[in-house]
PDB file of C-alpha atoms in Angstrom:
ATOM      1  CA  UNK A   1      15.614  24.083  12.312  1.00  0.00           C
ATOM      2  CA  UNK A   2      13.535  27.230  11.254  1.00  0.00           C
ATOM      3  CA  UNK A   3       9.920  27.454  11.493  1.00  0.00           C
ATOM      4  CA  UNK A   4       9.977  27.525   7.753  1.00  0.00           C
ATOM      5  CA  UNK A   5      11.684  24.470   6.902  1.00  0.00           C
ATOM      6  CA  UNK A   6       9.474  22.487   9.224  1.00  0.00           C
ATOM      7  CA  UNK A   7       7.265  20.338   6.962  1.00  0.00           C
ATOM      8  CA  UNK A   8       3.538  21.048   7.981  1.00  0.00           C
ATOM      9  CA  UNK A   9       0.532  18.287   7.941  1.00  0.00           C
ATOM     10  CA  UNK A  10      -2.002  18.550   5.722  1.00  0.00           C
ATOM     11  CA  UNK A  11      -5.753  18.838   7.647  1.00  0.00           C
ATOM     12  CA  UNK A  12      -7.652  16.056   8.966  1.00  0.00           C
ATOM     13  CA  UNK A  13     -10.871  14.773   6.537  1.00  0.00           C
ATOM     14  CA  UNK A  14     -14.032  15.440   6.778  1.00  0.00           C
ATOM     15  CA  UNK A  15     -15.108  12.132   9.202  1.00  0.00           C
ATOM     16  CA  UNK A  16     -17.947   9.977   7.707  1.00  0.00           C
ATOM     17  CA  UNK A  17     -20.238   8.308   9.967  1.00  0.00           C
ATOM     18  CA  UNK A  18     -19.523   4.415  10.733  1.00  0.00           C
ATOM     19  CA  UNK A  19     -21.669   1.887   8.611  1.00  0.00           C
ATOM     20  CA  UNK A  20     -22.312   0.286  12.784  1.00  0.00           C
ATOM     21  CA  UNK A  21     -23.415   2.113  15.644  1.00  0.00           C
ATOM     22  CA  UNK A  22     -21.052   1.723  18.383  1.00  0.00           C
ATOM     23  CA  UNK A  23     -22.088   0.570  21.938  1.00  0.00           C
ATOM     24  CA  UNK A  24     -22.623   2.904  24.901  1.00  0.00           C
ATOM     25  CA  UNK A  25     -19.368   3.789  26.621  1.00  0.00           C
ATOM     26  CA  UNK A  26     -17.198   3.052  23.606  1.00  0.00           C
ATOM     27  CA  UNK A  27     -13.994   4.853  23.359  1.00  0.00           C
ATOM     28  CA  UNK A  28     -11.659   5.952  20.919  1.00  0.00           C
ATOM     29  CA  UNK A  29      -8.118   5.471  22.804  1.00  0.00           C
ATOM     30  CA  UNK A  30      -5.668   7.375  20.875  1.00  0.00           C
ATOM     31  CA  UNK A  31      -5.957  10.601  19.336  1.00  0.00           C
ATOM     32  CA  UNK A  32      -4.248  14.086  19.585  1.00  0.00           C
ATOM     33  CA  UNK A  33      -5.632  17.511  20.184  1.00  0.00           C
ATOM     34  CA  UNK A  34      -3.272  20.505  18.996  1.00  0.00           C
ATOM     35  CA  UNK A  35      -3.158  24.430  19.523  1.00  0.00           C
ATOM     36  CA  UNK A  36      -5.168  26.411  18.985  1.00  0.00           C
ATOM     37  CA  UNK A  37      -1.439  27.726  18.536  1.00  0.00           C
ATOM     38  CA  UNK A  38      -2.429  31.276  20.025  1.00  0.00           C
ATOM     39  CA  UNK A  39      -2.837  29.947  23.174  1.00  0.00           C
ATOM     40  CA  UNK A  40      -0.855  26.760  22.999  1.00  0.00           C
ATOM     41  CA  UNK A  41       2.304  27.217  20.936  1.00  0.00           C
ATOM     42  CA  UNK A  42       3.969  24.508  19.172  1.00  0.00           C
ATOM     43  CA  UNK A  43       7.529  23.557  20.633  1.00  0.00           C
ATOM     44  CA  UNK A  44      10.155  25.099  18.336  1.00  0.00           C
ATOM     45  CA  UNK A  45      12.113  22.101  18.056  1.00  0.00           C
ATOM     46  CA  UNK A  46       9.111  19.688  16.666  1.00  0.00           C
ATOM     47  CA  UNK A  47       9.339  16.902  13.420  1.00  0.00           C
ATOM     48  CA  UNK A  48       5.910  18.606  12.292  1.00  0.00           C
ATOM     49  CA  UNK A  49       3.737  21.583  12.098  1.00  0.00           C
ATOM     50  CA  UNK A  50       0.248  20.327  12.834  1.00  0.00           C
ATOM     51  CA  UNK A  51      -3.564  22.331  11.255  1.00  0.00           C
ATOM     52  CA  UNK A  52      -4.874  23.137  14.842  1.00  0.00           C
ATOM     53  CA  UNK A  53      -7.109  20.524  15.912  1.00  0.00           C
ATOM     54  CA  UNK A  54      -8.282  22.216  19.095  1.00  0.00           C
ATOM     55  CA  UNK A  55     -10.608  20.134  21.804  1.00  0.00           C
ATOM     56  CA  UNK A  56     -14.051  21.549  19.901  1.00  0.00           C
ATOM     57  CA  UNK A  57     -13.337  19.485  16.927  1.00  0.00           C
ATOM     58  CA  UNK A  58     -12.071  16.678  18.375  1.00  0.00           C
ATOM     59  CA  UNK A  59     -15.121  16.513  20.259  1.00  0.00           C
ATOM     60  CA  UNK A  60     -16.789  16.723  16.942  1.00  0.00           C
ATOM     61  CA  UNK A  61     -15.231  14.381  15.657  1.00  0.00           C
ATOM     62  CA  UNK A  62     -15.883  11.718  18.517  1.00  0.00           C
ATOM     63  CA  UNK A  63     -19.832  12.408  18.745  1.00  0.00           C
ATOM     64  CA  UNK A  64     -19.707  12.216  14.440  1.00  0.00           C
ATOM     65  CA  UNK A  65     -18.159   8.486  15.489  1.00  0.00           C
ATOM     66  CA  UNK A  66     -20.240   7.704  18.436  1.00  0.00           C
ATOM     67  CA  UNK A  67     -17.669   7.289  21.097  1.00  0.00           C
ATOM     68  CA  UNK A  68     -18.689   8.678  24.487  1.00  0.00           C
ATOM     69  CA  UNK A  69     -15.049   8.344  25.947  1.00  0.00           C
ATOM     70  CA  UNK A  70     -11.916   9.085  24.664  1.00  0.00           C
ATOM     71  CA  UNK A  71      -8.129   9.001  25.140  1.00  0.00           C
ATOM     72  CA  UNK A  72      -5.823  12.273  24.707  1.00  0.00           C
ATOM     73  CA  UNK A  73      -2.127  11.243  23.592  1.00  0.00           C
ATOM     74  CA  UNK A  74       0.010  14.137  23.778  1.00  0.00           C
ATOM     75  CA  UNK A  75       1.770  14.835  20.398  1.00  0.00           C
ATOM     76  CA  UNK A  76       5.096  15.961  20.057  1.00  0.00           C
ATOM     77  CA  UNK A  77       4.304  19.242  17.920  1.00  0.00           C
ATOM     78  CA  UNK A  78       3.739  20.300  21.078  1.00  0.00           C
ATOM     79  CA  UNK A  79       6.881  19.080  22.861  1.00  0.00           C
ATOM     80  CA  UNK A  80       7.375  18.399  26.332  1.00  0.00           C
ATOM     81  CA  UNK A  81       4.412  21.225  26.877  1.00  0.00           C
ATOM     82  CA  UNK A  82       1.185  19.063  28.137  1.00  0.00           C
ATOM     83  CA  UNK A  83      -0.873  22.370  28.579  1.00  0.00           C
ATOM     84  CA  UNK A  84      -2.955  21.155  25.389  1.00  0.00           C
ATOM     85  CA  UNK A  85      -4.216  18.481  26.988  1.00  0.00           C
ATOM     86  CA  UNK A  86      -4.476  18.762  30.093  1.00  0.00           C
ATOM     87  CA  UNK A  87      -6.735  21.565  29.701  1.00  0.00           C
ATOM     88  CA  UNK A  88      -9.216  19.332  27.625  1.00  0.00           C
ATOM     89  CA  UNK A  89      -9.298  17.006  30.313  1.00  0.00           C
ATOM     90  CA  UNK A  90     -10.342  19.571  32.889  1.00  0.00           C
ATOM     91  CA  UNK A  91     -13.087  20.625  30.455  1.00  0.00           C
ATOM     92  CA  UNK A  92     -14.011  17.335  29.725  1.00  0.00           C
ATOM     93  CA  UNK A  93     -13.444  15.455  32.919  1.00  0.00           C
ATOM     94  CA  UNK A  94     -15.863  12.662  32.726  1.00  0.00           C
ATOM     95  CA  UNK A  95     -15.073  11.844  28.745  1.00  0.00           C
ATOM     96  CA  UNK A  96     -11.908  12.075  28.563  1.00  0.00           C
ATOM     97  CA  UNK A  97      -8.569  10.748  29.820  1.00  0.00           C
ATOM     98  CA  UNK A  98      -5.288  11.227  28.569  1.00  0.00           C
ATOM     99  CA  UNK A  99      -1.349  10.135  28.199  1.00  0.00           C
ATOM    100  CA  UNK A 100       1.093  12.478  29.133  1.00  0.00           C
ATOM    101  CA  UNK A 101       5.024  12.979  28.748  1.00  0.00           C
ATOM    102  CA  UNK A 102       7.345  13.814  31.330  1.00  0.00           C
ATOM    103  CA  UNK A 103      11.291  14.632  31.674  1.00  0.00           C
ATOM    104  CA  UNK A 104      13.176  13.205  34.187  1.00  0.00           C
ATOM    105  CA  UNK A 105      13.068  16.249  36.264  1.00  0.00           C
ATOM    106  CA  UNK A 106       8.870  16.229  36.267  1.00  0.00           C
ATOM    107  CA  UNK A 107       8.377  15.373  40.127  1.00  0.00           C
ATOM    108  CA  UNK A 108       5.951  13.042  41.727  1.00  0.00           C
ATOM    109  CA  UNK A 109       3.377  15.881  42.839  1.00  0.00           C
ATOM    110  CA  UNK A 110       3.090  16.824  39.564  1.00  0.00           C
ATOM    111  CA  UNK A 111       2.430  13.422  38.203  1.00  0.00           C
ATOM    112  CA  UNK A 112      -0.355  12.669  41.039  1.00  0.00           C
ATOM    113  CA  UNK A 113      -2.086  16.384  40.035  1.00  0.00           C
ATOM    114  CA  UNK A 114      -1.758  15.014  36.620  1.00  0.00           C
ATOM    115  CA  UNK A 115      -3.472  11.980  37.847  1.00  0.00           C
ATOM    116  CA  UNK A 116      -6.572  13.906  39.283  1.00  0.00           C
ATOM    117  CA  UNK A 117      -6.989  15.898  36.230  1.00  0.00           C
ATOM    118  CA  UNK A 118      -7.182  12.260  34.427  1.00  0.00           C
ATOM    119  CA  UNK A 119      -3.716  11.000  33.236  1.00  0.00           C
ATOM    120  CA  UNK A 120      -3.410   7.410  33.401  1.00  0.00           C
ATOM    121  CA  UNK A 121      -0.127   6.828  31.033  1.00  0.00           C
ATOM    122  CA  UNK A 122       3.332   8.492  30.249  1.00  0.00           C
ATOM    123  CA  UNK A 123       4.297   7.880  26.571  1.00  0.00           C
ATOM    124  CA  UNK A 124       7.796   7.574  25.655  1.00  0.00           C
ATOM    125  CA  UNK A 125       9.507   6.870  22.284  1.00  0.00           C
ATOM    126  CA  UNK A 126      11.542   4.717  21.169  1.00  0.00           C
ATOM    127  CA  UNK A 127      11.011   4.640  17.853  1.00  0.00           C
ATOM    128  CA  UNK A 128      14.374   5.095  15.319  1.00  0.00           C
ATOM    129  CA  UNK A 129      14.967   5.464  11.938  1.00  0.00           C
ATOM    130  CA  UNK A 130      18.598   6.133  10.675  1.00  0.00           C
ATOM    131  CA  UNK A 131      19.698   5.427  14.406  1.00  0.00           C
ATOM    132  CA  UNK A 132      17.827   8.860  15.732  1.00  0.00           C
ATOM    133  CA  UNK A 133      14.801   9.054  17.340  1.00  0.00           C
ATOM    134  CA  UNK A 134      12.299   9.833  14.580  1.00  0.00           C
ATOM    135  CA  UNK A 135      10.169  12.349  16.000  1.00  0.00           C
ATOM    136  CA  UNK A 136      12.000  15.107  18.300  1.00  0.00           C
ATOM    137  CA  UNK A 137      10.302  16.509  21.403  1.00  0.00           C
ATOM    138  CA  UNK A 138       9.514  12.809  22.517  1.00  0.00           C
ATOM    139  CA  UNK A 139      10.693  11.508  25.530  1.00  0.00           C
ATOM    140  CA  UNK A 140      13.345   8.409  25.715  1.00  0.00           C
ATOM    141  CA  UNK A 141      12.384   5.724  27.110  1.00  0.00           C
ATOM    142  CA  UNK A 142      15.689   5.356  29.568  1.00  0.00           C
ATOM    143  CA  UNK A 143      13.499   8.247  31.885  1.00  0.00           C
ATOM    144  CA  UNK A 144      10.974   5.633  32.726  1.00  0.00           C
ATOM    145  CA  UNK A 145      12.889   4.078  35.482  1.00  0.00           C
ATOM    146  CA  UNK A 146      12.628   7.593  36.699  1.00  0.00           C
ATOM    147  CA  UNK A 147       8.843   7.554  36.799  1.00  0.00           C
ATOM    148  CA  UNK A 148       7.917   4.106  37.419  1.00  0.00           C
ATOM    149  CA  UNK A 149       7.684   3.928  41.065  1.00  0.00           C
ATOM    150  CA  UNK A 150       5.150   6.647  40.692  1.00  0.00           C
ATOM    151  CA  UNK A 151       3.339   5.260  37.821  1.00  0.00           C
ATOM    152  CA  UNK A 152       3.316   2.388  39.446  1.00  0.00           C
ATOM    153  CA  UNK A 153       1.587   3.779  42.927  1.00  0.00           C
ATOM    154  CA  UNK A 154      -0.895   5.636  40.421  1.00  0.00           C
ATOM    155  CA  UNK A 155      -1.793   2.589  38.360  1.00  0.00           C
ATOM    156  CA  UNK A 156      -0.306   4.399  35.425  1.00  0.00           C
ATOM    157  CA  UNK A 157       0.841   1.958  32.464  1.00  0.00           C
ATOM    158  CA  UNK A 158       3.918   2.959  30.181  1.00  0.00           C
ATOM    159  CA  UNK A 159       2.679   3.424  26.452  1.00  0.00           C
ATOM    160  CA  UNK A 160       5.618   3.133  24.221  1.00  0.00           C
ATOM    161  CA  UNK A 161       5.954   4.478  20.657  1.00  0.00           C
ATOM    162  CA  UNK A 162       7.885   2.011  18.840  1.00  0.00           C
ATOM    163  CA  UNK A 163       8.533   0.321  16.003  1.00  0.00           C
ATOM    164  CA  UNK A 164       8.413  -3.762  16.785  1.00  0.00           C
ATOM    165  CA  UNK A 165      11.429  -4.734  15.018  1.00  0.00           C
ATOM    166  CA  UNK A 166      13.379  -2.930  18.147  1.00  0.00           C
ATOM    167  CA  UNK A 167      11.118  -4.613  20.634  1.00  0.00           C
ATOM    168  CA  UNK A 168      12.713  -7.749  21.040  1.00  0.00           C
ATOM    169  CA  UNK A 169      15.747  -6.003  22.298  1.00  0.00           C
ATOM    170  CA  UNK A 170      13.637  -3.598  24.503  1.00  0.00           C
ATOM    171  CA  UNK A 171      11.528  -6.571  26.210  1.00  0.00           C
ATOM    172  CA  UNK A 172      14.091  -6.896  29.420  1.00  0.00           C
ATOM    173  CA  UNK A 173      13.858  -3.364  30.104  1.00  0.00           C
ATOM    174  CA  UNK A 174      10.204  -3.225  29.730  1.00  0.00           C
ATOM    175  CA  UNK A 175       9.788  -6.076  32.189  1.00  0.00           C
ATOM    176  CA  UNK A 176      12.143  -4.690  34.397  1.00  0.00           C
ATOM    177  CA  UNK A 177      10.208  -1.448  35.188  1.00  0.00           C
ATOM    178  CA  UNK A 178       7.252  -3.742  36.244  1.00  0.00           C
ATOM    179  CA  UNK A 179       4.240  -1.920  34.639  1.00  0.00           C
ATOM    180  CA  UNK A 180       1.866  -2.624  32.398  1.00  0.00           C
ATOM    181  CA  UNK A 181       3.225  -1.552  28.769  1.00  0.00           C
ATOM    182  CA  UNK A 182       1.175  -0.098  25.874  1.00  0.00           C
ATOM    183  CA  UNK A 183       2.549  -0.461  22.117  1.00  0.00           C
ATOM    184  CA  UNK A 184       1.324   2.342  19.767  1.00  0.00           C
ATOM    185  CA  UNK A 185       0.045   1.362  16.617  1.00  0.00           C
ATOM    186  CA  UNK A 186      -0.066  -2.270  16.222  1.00  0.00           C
ATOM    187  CA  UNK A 187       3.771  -2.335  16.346  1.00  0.00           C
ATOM    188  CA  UNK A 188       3.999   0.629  13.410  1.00  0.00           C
ATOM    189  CA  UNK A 189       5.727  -2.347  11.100  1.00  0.00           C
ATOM    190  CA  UNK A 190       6.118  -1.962   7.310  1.00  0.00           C
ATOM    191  CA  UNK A 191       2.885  -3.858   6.359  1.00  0.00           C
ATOM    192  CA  UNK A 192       5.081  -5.518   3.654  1.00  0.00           C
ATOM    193  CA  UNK A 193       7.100  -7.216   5.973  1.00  0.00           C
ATOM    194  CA  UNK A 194       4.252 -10.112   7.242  1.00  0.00           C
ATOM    195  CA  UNK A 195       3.063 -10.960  10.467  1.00  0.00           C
ATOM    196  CA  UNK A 196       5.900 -13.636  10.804  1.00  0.00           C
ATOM    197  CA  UNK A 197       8.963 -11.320  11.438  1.00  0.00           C
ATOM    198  CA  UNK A 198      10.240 -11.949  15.103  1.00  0.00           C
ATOM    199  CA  UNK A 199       9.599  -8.143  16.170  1.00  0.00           C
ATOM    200  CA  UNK A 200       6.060  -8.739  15.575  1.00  0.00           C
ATOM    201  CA  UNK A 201       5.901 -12.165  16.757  1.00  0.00           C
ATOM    202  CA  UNK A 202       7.759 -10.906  19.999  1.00  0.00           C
ATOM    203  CA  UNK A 203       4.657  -8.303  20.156  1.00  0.00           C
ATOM    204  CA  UNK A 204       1.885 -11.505  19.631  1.00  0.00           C
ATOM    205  CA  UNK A 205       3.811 -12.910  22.661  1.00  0.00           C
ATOM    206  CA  UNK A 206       3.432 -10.120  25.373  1.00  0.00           C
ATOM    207  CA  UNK A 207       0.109  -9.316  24.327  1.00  0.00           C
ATOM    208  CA  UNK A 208      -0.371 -12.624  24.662  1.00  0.00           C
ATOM    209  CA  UNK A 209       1.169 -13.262  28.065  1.00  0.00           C
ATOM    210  CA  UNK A 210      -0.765 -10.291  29.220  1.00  0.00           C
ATOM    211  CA  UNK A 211       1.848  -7.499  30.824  1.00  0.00           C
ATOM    212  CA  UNK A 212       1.706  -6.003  27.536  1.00  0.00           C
ATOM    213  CA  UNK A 213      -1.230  -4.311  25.560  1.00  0.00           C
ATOM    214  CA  UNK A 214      -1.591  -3.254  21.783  1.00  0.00           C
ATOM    215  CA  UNK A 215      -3.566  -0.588  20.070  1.00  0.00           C
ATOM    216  CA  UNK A 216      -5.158  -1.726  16.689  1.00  0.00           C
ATOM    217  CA  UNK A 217      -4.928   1.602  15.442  1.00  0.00           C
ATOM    218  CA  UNK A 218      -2.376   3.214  12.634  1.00  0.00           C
ATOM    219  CA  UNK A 219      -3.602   0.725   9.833  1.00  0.00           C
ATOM    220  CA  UNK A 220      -2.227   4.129   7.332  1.00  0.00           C
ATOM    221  CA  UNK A 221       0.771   4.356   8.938  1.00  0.00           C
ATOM    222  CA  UNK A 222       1.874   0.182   8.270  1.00  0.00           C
ATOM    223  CA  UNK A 223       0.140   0.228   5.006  1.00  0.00           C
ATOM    224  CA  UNK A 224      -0.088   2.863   1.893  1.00  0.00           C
ATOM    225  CA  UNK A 225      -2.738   0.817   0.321  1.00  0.00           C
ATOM    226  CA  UNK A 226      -5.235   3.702   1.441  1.00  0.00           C
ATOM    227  CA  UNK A 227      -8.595   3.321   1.884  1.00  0.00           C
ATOM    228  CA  UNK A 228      -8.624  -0.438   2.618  1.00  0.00           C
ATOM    229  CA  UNK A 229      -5.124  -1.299   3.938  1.00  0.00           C
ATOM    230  CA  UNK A 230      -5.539  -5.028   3.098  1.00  0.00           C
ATOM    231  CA  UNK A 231      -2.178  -5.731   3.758  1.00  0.00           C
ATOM    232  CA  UNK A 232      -2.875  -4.629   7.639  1.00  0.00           C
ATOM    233  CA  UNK A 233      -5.419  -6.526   7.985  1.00  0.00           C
ATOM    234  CA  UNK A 234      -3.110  -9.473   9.407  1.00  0.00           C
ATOM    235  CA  UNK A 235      -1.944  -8.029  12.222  1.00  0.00           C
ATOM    236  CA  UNK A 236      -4.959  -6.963  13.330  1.00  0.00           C
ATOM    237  CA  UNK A 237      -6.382 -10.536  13.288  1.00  0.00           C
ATOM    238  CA  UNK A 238      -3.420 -11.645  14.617  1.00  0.00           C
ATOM    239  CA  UNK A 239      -3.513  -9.322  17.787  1.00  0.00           C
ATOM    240  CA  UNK A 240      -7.251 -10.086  18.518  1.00  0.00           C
ATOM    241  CA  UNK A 241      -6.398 -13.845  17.938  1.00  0.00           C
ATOM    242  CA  UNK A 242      -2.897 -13.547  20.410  1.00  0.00           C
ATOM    243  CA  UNK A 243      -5.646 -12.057  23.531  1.00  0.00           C
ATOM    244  CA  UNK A 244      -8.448  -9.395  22.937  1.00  0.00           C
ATOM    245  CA  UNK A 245      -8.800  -8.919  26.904  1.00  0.00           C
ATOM    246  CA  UNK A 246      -4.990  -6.702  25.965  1.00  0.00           C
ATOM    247  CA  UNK A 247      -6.260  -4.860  22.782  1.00  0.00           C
ATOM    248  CA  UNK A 248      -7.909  -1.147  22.122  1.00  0.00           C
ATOM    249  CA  UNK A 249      -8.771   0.979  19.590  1.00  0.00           C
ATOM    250  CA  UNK A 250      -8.078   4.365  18.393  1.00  0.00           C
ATOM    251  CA  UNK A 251      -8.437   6.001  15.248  1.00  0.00           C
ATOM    252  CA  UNK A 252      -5.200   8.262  15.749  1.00  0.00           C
ATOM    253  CA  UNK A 253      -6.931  11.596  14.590  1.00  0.00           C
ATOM    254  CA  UNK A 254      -5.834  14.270  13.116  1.00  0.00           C
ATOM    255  CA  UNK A 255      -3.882  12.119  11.937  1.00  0.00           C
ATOM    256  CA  UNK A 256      -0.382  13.907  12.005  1.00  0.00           C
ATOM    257  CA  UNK A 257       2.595  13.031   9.617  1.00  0.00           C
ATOM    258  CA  UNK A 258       0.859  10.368   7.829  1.00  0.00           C
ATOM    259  CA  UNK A 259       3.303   9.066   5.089  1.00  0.00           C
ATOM    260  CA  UNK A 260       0.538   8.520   2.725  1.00  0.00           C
ATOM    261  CA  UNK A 261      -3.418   9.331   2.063  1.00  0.00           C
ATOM    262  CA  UNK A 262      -4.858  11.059   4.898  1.00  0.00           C
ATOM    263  CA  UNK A 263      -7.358   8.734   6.101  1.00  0.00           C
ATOM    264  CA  UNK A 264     -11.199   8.729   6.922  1.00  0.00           C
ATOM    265  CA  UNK A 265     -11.885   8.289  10.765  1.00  0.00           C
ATOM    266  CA  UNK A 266     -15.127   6.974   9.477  1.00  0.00           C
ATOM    267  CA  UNK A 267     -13.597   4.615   7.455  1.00  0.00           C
ATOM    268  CA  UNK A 268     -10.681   3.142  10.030  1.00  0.00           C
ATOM    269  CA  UNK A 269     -14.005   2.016  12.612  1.00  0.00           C
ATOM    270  CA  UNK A 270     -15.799   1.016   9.525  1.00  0.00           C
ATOM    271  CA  UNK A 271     -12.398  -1.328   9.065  1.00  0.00           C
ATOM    272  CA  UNK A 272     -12.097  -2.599  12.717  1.00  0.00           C
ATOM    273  CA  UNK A 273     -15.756  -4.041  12.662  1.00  0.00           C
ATOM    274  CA  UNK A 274     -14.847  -5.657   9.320  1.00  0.00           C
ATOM    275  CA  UNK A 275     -12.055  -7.443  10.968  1.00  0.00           C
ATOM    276  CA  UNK A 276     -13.748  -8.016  14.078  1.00  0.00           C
ATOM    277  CA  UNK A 277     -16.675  -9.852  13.031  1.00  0.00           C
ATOM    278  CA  UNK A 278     -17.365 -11.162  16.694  1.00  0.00           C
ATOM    279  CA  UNK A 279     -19.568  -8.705  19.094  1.00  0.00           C
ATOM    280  CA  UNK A 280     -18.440  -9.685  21.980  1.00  0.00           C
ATOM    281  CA  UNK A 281     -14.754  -9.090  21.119  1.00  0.00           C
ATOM    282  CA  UNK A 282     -15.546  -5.638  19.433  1.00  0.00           C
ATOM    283  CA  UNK A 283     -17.640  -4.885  22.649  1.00  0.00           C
ATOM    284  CA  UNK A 284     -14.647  -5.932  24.748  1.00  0.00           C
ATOM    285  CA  UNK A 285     -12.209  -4.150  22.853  1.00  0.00           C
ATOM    286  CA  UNK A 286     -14.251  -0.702  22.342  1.00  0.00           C
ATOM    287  CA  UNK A 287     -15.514  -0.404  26.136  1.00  0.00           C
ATOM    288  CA  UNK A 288     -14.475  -3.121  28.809  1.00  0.00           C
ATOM    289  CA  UNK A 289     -10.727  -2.947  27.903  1.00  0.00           C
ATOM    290  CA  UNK A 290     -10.191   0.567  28.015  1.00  0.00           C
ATOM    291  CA  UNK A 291     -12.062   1.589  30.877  1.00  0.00           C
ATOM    292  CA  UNK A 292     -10.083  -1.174  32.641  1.00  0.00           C
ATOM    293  CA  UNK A 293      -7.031   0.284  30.909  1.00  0.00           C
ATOM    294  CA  UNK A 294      -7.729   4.037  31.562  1.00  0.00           C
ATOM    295  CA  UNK A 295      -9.979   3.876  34.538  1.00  0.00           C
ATOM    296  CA  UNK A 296     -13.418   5.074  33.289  1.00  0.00           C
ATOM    297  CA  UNK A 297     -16.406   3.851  35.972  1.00  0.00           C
ATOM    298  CA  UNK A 298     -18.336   1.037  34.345  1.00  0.00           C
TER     299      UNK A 298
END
């Protein structure tokens, strides 16, 4: 596909300040840094052409939240090139961690530098529509059996890009591979579809069980009903009522290839304290859960 006739994302909001101030050592667990494309040049074969969201603003945007820590997933503008990120982490050692992707060919001393430089995941996708993967430059997930020994040595925990109603399907080769799994986006269902569909119930059940983890983050990309997504609010309060020692947050900025509105950062954390009413679950949720998950010191 030419440059030209890749669709390009329009820029992040302006973030407004949460209502709540957040607790010391909270952290936003999913969000994307991209470019500045000078330096870090966007694959050619990408789904997307991101604004550059380079690690100043991103860093912006976390202290305009509050969050001390936060959690680099690498985007697939950028292909199977990590460079992006892993340079934020070595600037920002101590705040940041990050999720990388790998081909099958990546070798184990690369992952364990990775590791030192603050990796603690390998994302892969599995996410279809129309029988394709949906977002090229994303790795499959049948490379993880490559990796897991590894990952496994390293503590690392799969995160998986996926939309739930393939996840009963996927379950036995999830368990398989023996690590701890991480589903993007509360599941990335329609919104419209309910919380009782069995690919979301099958979600509800490994979060519950414990070997598998959810992010409540992507409210905009399960419901257009932009700035409130009602219709989301389910499966959050499902999720945190299924186990909230398996749950994190992240507020998935800058937000790339959003279907509808572009959100407000501001607004998304404003949402996840209005459906967590309970303190100690937001407080377990926003700092105990991920620096268990992504090994921050307590």
């Amino acid at each position: 596909m030419a440059a030209s006739d890749i669709p390009a994302c329009l820029p992040p909001r302006p973030v407004t300040p949460p209502k709540q101030k957040l607790p010391a050592k909270a952290c936003d667990t999913h969000a994307h840094v991209f470019g500045p494309a000078m330096r870090f040049p966007y694959a050619a074969d990408r789904s997307y052409t991101p604004p550059d969201a380079p690690l100043q603003k991103y860093l912006g945007m976390l202290d305009v939240l509050g969050f001390a820590r936060g959690v680099l997933v690498q985007g697939s503008a950028h292909g199977r090139d990590n460079s992006a990120m892993l340079d934020a982490l070595q600037r920002e050692p101590a705040r940041l961690r990050g999720v990388a992707v790998a081909d099958a060919d990546v070798s184990p001393g690369t992952l364990r530098q990775w590791h030192v430089l603050g990796v603690r995941a390998l994302r892969f996708n599995h996410f279809f529509r129309g029988g394709q993967l949906h977002y090229r430059g994303g790795i499959p997930l049948d490379v993880a059996a490559t990796h897991a020994a590894v990952m496994a040595e390293l503590g690392w925990h799969l995160q998986l890009w996926i939309d739930v109603k393939d996840l009963p399907a996927t379950i036995p080769t999830l368990k398989k591979l023996g690590l701890s799994v991480v589903v993007d986006h509360m599941g990335r269902t329609d919104a419209r579809a309910g919380i009782n569909t069995e690919g979301f119930q099958s979600l509800l059940r490994a979060v519950e069980e414990g070997w598998c983890w959810a992010k409540l983050s992507g409210a905009h990309r399960l419901s257009l009903q932009a700035p409130d997504y009602p219709d989301a609010r389910p499966f959050h309060e499902a999720l945190v009522a299924a186990n909230s020692e398996r749950l994190v947050w992240g507020g998935d900025w800058p937000h790339p290839r959003v279907e509808g509105e572009m959100p407000d950062a501001g607004r998304l954390l404003d949402l996840f304290h209005e459906w967590t009413p309970d303190a100690a679950t937001r407080h377990r949720i926003l700092v105990d859960n991920p620096a268990k998950l992504y090994g921050f010191p307590n």
